[in-house]
PDB file of C-alpha atoms in Angstrom:
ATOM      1  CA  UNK A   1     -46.941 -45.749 -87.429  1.00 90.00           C
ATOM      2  CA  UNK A   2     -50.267 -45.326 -86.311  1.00 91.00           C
ATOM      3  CA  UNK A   3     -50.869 -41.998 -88.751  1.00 88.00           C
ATOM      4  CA  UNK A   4     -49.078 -44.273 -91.234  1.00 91.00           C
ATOM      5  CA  UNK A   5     -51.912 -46.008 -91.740  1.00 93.00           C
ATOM      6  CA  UNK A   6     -54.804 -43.154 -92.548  1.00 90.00           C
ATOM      7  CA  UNK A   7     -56.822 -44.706 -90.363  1.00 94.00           C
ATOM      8  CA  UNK A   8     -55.884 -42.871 -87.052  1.00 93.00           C
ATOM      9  CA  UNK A   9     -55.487 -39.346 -86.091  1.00 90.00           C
ATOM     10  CA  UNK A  10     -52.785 -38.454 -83.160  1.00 92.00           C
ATOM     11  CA  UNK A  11     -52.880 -35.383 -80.712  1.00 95.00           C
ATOM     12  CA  UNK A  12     -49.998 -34.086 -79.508  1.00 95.00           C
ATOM     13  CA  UNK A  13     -49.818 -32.304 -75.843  1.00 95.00           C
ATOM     14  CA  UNK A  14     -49.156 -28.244 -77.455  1.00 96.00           C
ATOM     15  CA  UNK A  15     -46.057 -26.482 -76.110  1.00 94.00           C
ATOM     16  CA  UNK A  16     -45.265 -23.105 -75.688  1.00 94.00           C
ATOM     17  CA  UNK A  17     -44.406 -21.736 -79.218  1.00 95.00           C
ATOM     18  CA  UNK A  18     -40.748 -21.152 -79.517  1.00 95.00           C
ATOM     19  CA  UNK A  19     -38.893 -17.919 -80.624  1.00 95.00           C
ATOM     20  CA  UNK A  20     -38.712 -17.955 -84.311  1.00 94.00           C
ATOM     21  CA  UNK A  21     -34.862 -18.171 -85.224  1.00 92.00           C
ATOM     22  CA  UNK A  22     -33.235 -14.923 -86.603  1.00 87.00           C
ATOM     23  CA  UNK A  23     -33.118 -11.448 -86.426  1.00 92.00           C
ATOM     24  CA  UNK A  24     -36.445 -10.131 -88.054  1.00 96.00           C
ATOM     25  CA  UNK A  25     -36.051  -8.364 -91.701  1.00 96.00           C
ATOM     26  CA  UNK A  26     -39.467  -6.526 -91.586  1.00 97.00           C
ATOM     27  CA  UNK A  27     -41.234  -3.310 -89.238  1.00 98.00           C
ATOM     28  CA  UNK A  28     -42.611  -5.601 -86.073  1.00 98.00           C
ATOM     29  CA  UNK A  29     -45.238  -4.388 -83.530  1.00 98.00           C
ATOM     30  CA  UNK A  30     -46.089  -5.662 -79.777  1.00 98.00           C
ATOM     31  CA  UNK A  31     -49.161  -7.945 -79.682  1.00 98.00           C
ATOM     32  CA  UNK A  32     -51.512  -8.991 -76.771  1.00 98.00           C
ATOM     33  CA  UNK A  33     -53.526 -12.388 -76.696  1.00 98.00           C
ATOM     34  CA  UNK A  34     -55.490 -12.272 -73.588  1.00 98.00           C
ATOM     35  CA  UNK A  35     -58.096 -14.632 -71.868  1.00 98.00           C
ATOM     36  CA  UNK A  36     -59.901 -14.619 -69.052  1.00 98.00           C
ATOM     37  CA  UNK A  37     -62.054 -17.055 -66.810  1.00 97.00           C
ATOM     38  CA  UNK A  38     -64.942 -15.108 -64.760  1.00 98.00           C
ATOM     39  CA  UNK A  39     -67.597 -16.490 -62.290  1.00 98.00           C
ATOM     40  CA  UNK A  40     -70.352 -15.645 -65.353  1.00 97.00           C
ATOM     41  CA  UNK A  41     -71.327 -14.031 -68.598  1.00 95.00           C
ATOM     42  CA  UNK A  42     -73.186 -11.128 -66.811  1.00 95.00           C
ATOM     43  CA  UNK A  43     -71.071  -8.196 -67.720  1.00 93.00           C
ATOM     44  CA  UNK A  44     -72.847  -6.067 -64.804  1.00 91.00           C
ATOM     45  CA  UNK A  45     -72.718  -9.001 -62.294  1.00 94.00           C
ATOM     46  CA  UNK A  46     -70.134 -11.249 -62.778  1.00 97.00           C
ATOM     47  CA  UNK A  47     -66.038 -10.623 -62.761  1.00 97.00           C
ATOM     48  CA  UNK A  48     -62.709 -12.033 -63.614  1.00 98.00           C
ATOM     49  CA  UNK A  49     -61.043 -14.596 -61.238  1.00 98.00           C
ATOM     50  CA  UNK A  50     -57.930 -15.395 -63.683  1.00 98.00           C
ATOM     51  CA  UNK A  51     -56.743 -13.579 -66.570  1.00 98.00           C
ATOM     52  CA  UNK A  52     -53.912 -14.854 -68.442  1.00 98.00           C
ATOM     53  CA  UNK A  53     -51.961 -12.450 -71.033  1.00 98.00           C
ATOM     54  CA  UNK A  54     -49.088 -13.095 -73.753  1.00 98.00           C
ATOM     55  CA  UNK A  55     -47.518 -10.296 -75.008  1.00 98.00           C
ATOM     56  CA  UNK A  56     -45.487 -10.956 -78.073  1.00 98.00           C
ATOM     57  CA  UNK A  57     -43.365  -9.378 -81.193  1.00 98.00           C
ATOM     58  CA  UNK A  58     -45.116  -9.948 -84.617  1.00 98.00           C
ATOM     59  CA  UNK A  59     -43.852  -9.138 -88.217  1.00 98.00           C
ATOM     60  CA  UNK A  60     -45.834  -6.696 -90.620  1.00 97.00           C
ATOM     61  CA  UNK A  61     -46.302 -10.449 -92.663  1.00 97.00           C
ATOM     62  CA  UNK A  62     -48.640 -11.460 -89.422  1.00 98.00           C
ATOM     63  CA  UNK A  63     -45.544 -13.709 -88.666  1.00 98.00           C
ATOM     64  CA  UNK A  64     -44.739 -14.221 -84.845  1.00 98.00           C
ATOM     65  CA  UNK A  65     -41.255 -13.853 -83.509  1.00 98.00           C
ATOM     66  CA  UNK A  66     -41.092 -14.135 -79.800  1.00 97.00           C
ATOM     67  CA  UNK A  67     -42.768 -14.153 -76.633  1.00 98.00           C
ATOM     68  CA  UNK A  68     -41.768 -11.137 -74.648  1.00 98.00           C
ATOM     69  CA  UNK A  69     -43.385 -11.754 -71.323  1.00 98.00           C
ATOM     70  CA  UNK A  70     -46.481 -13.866 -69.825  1.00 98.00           C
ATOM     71  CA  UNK A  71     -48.891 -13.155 -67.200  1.00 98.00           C
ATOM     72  CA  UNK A  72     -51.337 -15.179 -65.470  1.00 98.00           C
ATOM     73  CA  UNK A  73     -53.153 -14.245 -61.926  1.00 98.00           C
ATOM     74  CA  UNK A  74     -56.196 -15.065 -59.572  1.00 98.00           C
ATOM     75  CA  UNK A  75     -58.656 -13.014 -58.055  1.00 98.00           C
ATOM     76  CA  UNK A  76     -60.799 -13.275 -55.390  1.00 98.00           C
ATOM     77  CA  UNK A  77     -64.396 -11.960 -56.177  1.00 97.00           C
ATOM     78  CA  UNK A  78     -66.832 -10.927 -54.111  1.00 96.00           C
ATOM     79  CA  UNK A  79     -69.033 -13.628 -53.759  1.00 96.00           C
ATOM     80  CA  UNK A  80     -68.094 -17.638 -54.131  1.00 97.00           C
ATOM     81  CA  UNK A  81     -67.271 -19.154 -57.437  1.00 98.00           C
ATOM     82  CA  UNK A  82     -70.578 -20.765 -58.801  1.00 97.00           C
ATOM     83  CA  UNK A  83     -70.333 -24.326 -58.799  1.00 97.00           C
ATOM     84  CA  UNK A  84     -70.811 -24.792 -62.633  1.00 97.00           C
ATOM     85  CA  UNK A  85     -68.029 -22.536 -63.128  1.00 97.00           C
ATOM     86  CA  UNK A  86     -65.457 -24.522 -60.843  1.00 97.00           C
ATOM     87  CA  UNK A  87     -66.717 -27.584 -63.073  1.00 96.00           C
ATOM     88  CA  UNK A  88     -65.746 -26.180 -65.741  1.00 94.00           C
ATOM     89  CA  UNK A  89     -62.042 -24.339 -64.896  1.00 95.00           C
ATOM     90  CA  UNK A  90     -61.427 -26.585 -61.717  1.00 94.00           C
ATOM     91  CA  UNK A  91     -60.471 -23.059 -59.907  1.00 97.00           C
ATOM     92  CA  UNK A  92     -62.079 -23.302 -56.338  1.00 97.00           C
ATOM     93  CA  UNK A  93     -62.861 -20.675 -53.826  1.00 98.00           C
ATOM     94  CA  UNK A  94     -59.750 -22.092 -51.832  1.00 98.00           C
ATOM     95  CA  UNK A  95     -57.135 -21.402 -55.090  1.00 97.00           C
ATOM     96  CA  UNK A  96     -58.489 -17.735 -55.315  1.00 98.00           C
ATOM     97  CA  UNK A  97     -58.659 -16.658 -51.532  1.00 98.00           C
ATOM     98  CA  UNK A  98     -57.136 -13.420 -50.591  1.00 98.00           C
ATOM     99  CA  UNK A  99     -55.675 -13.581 -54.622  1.00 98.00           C
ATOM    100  CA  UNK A 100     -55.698 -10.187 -56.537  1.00 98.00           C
ATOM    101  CA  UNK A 101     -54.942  -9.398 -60.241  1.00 98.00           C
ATOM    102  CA  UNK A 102     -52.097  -6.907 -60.106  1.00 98.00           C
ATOM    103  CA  UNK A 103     -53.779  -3.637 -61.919  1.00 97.00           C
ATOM    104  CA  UNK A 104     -50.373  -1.890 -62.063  1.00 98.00           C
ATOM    105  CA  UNK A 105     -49.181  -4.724 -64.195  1.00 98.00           C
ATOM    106  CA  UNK A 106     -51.984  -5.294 -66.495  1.00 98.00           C
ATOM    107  CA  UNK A 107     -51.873  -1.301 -67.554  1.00 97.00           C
ATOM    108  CA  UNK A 108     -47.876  -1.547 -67.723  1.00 98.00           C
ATOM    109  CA  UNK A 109     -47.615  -4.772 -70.148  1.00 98.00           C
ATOM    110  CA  UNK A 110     -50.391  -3.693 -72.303  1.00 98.00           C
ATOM    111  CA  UNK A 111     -49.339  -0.112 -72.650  1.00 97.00           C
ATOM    112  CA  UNK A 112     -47.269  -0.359 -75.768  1.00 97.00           C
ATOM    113  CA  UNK A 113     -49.724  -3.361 -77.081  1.00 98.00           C
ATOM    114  CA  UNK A 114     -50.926  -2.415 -81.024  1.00 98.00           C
ATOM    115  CA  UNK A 115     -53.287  -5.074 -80.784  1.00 98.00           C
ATOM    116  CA  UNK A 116     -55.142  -7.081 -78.398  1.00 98.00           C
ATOM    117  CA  UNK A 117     -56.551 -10.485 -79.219  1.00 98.00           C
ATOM    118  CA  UNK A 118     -59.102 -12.750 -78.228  1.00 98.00           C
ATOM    119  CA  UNK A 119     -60.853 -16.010 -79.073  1.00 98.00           C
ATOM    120  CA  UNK A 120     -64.049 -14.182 -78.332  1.00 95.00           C
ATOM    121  CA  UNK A 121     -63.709 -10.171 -78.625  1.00 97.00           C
ATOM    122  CA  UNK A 122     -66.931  -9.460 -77.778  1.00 94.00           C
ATOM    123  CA  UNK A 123     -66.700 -10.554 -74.454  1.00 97.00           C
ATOM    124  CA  UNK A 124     -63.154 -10.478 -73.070  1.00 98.00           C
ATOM    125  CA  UNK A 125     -63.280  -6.892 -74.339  1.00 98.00           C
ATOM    126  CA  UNK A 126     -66.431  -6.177 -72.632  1.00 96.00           C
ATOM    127  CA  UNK A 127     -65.360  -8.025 -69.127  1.00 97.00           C
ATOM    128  CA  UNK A 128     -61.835  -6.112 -69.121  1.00 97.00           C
ATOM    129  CA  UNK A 129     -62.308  -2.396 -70.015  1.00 96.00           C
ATOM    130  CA  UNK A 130     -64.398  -2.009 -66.432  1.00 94.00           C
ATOM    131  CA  UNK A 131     -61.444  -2.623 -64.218  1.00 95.00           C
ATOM    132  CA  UNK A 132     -58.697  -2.151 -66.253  1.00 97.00           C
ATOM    133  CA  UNK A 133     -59.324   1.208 -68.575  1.00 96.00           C
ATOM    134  CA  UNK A 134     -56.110   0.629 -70.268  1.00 97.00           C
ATOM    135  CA  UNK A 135     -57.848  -2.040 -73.232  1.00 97.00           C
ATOM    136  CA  UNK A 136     -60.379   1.011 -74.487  1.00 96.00           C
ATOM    137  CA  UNK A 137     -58.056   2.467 -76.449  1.00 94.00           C
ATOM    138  CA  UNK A 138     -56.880  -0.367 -77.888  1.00 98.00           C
ATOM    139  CA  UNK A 139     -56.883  -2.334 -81.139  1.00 98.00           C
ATOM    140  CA  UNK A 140     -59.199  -5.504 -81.022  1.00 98.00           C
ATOM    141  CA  UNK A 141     -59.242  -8.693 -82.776  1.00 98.00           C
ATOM    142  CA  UNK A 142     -61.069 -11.676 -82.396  1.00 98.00           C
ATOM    143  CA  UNK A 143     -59.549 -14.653 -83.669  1.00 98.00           C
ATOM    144  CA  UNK A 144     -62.736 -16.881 -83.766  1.00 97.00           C
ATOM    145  CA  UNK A 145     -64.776 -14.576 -85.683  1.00 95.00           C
ATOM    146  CA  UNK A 146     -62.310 -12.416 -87.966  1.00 97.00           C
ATOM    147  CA  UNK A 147     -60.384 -15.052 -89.133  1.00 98.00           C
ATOM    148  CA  UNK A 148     -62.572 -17.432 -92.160  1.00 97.00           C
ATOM    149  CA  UNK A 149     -61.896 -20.997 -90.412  1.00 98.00           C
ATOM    150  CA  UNK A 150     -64.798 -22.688 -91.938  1.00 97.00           C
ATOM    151  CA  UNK A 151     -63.891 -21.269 -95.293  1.00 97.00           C
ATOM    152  CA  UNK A 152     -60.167 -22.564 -94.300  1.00 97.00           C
ATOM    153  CA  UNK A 153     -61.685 -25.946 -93.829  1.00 96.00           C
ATOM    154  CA  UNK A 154     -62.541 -26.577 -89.752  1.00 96.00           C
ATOM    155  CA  UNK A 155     -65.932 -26.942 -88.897  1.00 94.00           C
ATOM    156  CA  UNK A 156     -65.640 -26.014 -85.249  1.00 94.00           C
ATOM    157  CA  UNK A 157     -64.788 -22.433 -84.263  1.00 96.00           C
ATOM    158  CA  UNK A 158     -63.917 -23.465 -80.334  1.00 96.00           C
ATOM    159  CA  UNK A 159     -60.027 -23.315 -79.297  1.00 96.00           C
ATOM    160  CA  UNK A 160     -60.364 -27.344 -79.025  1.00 94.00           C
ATOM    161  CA  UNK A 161     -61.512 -28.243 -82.241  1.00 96.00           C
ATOM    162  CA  UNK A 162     -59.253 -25.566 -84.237  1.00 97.00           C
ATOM    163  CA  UNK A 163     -56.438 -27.294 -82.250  1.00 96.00           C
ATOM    164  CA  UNK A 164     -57.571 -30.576 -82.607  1.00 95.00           C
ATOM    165  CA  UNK A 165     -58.060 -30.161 -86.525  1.00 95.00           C
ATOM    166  CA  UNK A 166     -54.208 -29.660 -86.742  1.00 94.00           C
ATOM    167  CA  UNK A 167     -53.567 -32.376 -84.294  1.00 94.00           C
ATOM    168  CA  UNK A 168     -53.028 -30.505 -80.871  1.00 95.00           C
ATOM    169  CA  UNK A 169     -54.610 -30.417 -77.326  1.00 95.00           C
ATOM    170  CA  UNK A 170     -54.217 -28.302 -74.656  1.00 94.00           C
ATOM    171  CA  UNK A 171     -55.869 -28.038 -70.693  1.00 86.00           C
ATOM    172  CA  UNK A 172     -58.634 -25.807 -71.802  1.00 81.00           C
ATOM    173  CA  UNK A 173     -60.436 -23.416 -69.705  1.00 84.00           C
ATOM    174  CA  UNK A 174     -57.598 -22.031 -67.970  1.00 91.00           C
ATOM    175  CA  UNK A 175     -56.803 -18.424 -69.007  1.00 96.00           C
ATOM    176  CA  UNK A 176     -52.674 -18.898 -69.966  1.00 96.00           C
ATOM    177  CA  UNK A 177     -53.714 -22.374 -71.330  1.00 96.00           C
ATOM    178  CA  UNK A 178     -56.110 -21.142 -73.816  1.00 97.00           C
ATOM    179  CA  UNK A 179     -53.338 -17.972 -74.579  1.00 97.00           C
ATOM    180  CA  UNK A 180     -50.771 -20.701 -74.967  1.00 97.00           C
ATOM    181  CA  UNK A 181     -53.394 -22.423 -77.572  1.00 97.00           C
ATOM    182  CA  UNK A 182     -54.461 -19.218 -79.387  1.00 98.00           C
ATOM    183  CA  UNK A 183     -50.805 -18.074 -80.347  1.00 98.00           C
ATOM    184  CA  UNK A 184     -49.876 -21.281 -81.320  1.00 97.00           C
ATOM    185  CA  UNK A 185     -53.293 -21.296 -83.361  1.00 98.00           C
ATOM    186  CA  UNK A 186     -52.426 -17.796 -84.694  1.00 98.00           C
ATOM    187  CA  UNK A 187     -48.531 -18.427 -85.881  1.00 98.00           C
ATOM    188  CA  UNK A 188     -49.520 -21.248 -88.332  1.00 98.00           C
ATOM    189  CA  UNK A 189     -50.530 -20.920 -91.889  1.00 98.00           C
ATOM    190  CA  UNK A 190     -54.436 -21.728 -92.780  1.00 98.00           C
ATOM    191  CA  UNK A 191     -55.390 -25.216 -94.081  1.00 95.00           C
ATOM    192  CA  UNK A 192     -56.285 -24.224 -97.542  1.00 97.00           C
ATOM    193  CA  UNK A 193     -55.331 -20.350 -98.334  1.00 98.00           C
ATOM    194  CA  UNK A 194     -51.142 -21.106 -96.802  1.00 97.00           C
ATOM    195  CA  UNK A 195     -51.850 -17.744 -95.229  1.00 98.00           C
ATOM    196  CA  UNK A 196     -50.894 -16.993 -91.912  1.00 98.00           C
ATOM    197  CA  UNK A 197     -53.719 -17.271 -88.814  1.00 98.00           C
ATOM    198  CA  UNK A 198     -52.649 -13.861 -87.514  1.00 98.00           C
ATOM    199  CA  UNK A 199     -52.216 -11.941 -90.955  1.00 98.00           C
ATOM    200  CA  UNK A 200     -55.829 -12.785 -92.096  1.00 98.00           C
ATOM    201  CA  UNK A 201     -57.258 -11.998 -88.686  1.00 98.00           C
ATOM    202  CA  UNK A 202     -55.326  -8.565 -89.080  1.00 98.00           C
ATOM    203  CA  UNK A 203     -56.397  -7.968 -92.403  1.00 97.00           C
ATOM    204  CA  UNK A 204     -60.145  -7.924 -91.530  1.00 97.00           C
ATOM    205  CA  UNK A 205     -59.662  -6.552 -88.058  1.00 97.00           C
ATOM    206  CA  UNK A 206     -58.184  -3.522 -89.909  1.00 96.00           C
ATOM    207  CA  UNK A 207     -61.375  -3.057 -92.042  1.00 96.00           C
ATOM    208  CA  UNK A 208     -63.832  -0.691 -90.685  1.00 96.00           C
ATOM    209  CA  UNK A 209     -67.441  -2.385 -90.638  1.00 95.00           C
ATOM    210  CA  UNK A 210     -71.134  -0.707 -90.586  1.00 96.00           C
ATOM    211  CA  UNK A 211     -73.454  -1.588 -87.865  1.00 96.00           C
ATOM    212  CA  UNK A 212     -77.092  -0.721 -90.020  1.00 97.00           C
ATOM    213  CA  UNK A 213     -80.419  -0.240 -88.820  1.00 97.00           C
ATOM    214  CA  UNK A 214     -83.674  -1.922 -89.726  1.00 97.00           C
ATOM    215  CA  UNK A 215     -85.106   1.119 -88.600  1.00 95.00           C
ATOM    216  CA  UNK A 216     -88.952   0.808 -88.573  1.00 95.00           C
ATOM    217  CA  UNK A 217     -89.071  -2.260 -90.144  1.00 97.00           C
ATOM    218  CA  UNK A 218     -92.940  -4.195 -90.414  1.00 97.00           C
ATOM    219  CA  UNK A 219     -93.211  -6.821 -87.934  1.00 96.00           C
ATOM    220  CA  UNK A 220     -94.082  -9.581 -90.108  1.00 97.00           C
ATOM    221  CA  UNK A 221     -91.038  -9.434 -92.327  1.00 97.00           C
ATOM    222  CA  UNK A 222     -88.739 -10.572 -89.215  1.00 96.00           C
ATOM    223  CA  UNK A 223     -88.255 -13.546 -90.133  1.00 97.00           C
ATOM    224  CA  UNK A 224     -87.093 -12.335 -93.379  1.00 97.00           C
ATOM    225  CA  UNK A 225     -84.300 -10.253 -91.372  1.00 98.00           C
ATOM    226  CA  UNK A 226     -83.700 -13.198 -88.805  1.00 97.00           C
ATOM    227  CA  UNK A 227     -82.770 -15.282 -92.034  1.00 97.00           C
ATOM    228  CA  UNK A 228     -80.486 -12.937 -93.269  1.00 96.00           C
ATOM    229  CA  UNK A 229     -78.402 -13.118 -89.797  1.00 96.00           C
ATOM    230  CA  UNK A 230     -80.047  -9.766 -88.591  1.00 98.00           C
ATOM    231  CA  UNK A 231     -80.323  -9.521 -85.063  1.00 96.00           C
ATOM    232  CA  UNK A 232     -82.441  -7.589 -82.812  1.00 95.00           C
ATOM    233  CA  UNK A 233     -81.563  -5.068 -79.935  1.00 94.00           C
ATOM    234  CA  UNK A 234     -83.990  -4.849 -77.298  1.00 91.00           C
ATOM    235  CA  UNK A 235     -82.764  -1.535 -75.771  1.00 89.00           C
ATOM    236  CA  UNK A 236     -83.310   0.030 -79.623  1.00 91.00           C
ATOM    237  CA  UNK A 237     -85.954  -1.874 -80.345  1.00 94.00           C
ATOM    238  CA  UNK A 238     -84.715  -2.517 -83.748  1.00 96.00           C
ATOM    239  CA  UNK A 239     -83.106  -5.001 -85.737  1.00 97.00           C
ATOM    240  CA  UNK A 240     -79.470  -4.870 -86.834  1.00 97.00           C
ATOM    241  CA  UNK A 241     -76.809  -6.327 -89.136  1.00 97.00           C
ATOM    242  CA  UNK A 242     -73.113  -5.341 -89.218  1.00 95.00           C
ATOM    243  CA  UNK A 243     -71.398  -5.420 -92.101  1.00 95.00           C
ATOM    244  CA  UNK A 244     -68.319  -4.683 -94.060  1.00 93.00           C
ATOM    245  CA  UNK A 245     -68.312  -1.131 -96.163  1.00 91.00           C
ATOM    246  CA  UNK A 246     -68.434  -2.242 -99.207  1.00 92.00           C
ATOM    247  CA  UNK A 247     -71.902  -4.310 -98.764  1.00 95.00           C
ATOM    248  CA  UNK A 248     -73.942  -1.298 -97.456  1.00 94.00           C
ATOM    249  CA  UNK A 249     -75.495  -0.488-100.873  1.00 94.00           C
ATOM    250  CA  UNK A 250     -75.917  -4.381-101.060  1.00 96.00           C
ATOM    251  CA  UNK A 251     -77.960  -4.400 -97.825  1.00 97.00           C
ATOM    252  CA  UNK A 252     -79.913  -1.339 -98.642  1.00 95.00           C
ATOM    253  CA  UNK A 253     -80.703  -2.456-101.832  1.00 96.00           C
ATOM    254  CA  UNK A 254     -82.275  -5.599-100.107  1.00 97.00           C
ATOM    255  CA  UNK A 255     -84.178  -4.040 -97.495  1.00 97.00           C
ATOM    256  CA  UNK A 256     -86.022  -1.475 -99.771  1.00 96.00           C
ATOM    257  CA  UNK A 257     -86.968  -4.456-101.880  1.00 96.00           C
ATOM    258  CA  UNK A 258     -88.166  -6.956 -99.158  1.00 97.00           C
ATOM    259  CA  UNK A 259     -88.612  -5.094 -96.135  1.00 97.00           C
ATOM    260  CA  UNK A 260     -89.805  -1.753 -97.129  1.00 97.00           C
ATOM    261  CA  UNK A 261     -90.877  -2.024-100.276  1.00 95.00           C
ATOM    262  CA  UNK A 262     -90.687   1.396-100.940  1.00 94.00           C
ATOM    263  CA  UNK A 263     -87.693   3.534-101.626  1.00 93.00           C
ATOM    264  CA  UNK A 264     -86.306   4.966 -98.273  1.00 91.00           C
ATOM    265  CA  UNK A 265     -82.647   6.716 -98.254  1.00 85.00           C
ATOM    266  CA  UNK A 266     -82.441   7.557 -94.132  1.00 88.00           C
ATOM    267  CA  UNK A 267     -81.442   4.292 -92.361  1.00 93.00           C
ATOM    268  CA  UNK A 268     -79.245   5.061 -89.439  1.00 95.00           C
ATOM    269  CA  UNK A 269     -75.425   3.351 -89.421  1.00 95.00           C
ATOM    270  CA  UNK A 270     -72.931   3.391 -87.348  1.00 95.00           C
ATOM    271  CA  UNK A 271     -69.462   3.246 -88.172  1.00 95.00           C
ATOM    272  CA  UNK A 272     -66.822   0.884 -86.238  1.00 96.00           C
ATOM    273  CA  UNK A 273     -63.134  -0.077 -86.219  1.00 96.00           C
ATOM    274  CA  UNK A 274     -60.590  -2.031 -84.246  1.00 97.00           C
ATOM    275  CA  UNK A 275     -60.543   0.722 -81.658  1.00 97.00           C
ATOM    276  CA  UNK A 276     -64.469   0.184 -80.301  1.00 95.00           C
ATOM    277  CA  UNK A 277     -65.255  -3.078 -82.031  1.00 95.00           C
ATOM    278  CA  UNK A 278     -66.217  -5.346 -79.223  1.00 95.00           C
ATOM    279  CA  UNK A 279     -66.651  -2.690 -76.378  1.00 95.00           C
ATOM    280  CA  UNK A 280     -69.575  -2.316 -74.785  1.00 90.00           C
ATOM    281  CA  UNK A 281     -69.576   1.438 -76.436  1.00 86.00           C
ATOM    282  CA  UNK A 282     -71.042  -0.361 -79.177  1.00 85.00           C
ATOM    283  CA  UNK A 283     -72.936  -3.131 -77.671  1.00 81.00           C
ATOM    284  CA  UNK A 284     -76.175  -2.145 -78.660  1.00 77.00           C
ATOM    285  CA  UNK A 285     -77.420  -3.850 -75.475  1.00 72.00           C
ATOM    286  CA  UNK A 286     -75.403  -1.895 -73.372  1.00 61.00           C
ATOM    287  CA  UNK A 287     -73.749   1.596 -72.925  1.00 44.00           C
ATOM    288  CA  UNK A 288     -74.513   3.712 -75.912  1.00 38.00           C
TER     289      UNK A 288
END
């Protein structure tokens, strides 16, 4: 009644998404979405106290099937849970004491995994590979940058508001919570396109991208590059812009016309794709 009347908006507690009815009539592959809560955001420093993992069947179409098995454990770290990071997951020294994350599992369920996905890649990735070697081989995605949700309508990129904008809510902040969220996220079709969350995400996470290099670039023209979403690396000393293949020329053309302005043909690139996207091996902060 209350939707009824346009001028209210419900949310509905998520659940667990159920199997998808039938025997599957495509080629299906084993899927990971994985979260973690740590006591920081200092890859060096800080470490995991809860990771949560869903391992699940998916369809060539991007179209989920089934949840094959769940995990979701504590871990004690080495010094006390800050304070603003209890606030914020409500896990206490007291629910982590003498609580360990069960390596031998982790490697076993994500063994067969063909891709492993996270709300943000970059640093799930970056806080997992240390202790549990078994994600650097893997295929990344990330489903709040490689899938186009402002394009698709949502202005918000964080689990709550995606889930929010199609009338969910979940307990965020706790690791198997926020998996729970991002499958349900991923098996629905986008707002405007129809297309399936995971099959976009997919799509682009199969596309290799170009990391390029300002190389040399005059100082006074960084605002220039800061405006056109370059970034700078302080262990390169350089500023950087990663991009998809087929925009190099694009990008080149630009910088020998703004930047340079002079012709110059030997700006370094690197290469990526789903297998070191996200690792530190290409953080250009970190690792080389």
């Amino acid at each position: 009644m209350l939707e009824g009347t346009g001028d209210y908006r419900v949310l509905r507690r998520l659940q667990p998404l159920a199997d998808h009815p039938g025997t599957p009539d495509e080629p299906t592959f084993i899927g990971l979405v994985v979260d973690v809560e740590t006591t920081g955001t200092d890859f060096a420093a800080d470490e995991v106290i809860e990771l949560g993992i869903l391992k699940f069947e998916y369809g060539a179409s991007g179209r989920i099937y089934r949840v094959l098995e769940t995990l979701n454990q504590l871990h004690e770290p080495r010094k006390p849970i800050p304070a603003e990071i209890t606030r914020l997951t409500g896990i206490t020294d007291a629910d982590v004491a003498g609580r360990r994350i069960d390596d031998a599992a982790v490697a076993r369920i994500t063994a067969d995994a063909a891709v492993v996905i996270a709300h943000n890649a970059s640093f799930d990735r970056q806080m997992c590979e240390p202790r549990w070697p078994v994600f650097r081989d893997k295929n990344w995605g990330c489903s709040c940058h490689q899938i186009p949700w402002r394009a698709e309508g949502h202005e918000g990129l964080k689990l709550g508001y995606l889930l929010a904008d199609c009338g969910l809510f979940h307990r965020g902040h706790r690791a198997i919570d926020d998996c729970h969220a991002l499958l349900a996220l991923l098996a629905r079709p986008l707002q405007v396109s129809g297309q399936l969350a995971l099959a976009a995400l997919l799509a682009t996470a199969r596309k290799p991208t170009v990391r390029l290099w300002a190389q040399g670039s005059p100082i006074e023209t960084k605002e220039l590059l800061k405006a056109r979403r370059y970034r700078w690396s302080g262990r390169r000393r350089c500023w950087y812009i990663d991009l998809d293949e087929d925009q190099i020329e694009i990008e080149r053309s630009f910088l020998i016309e703004a930047i340079y302005r002079r012709p110059i043909s030997d700006l370094p690139a690197d290469r990526f794709t789903a297998r070191d996207r996200y690792s530190a091996r290409t953080n250009p902060e970190q690792g080389a």
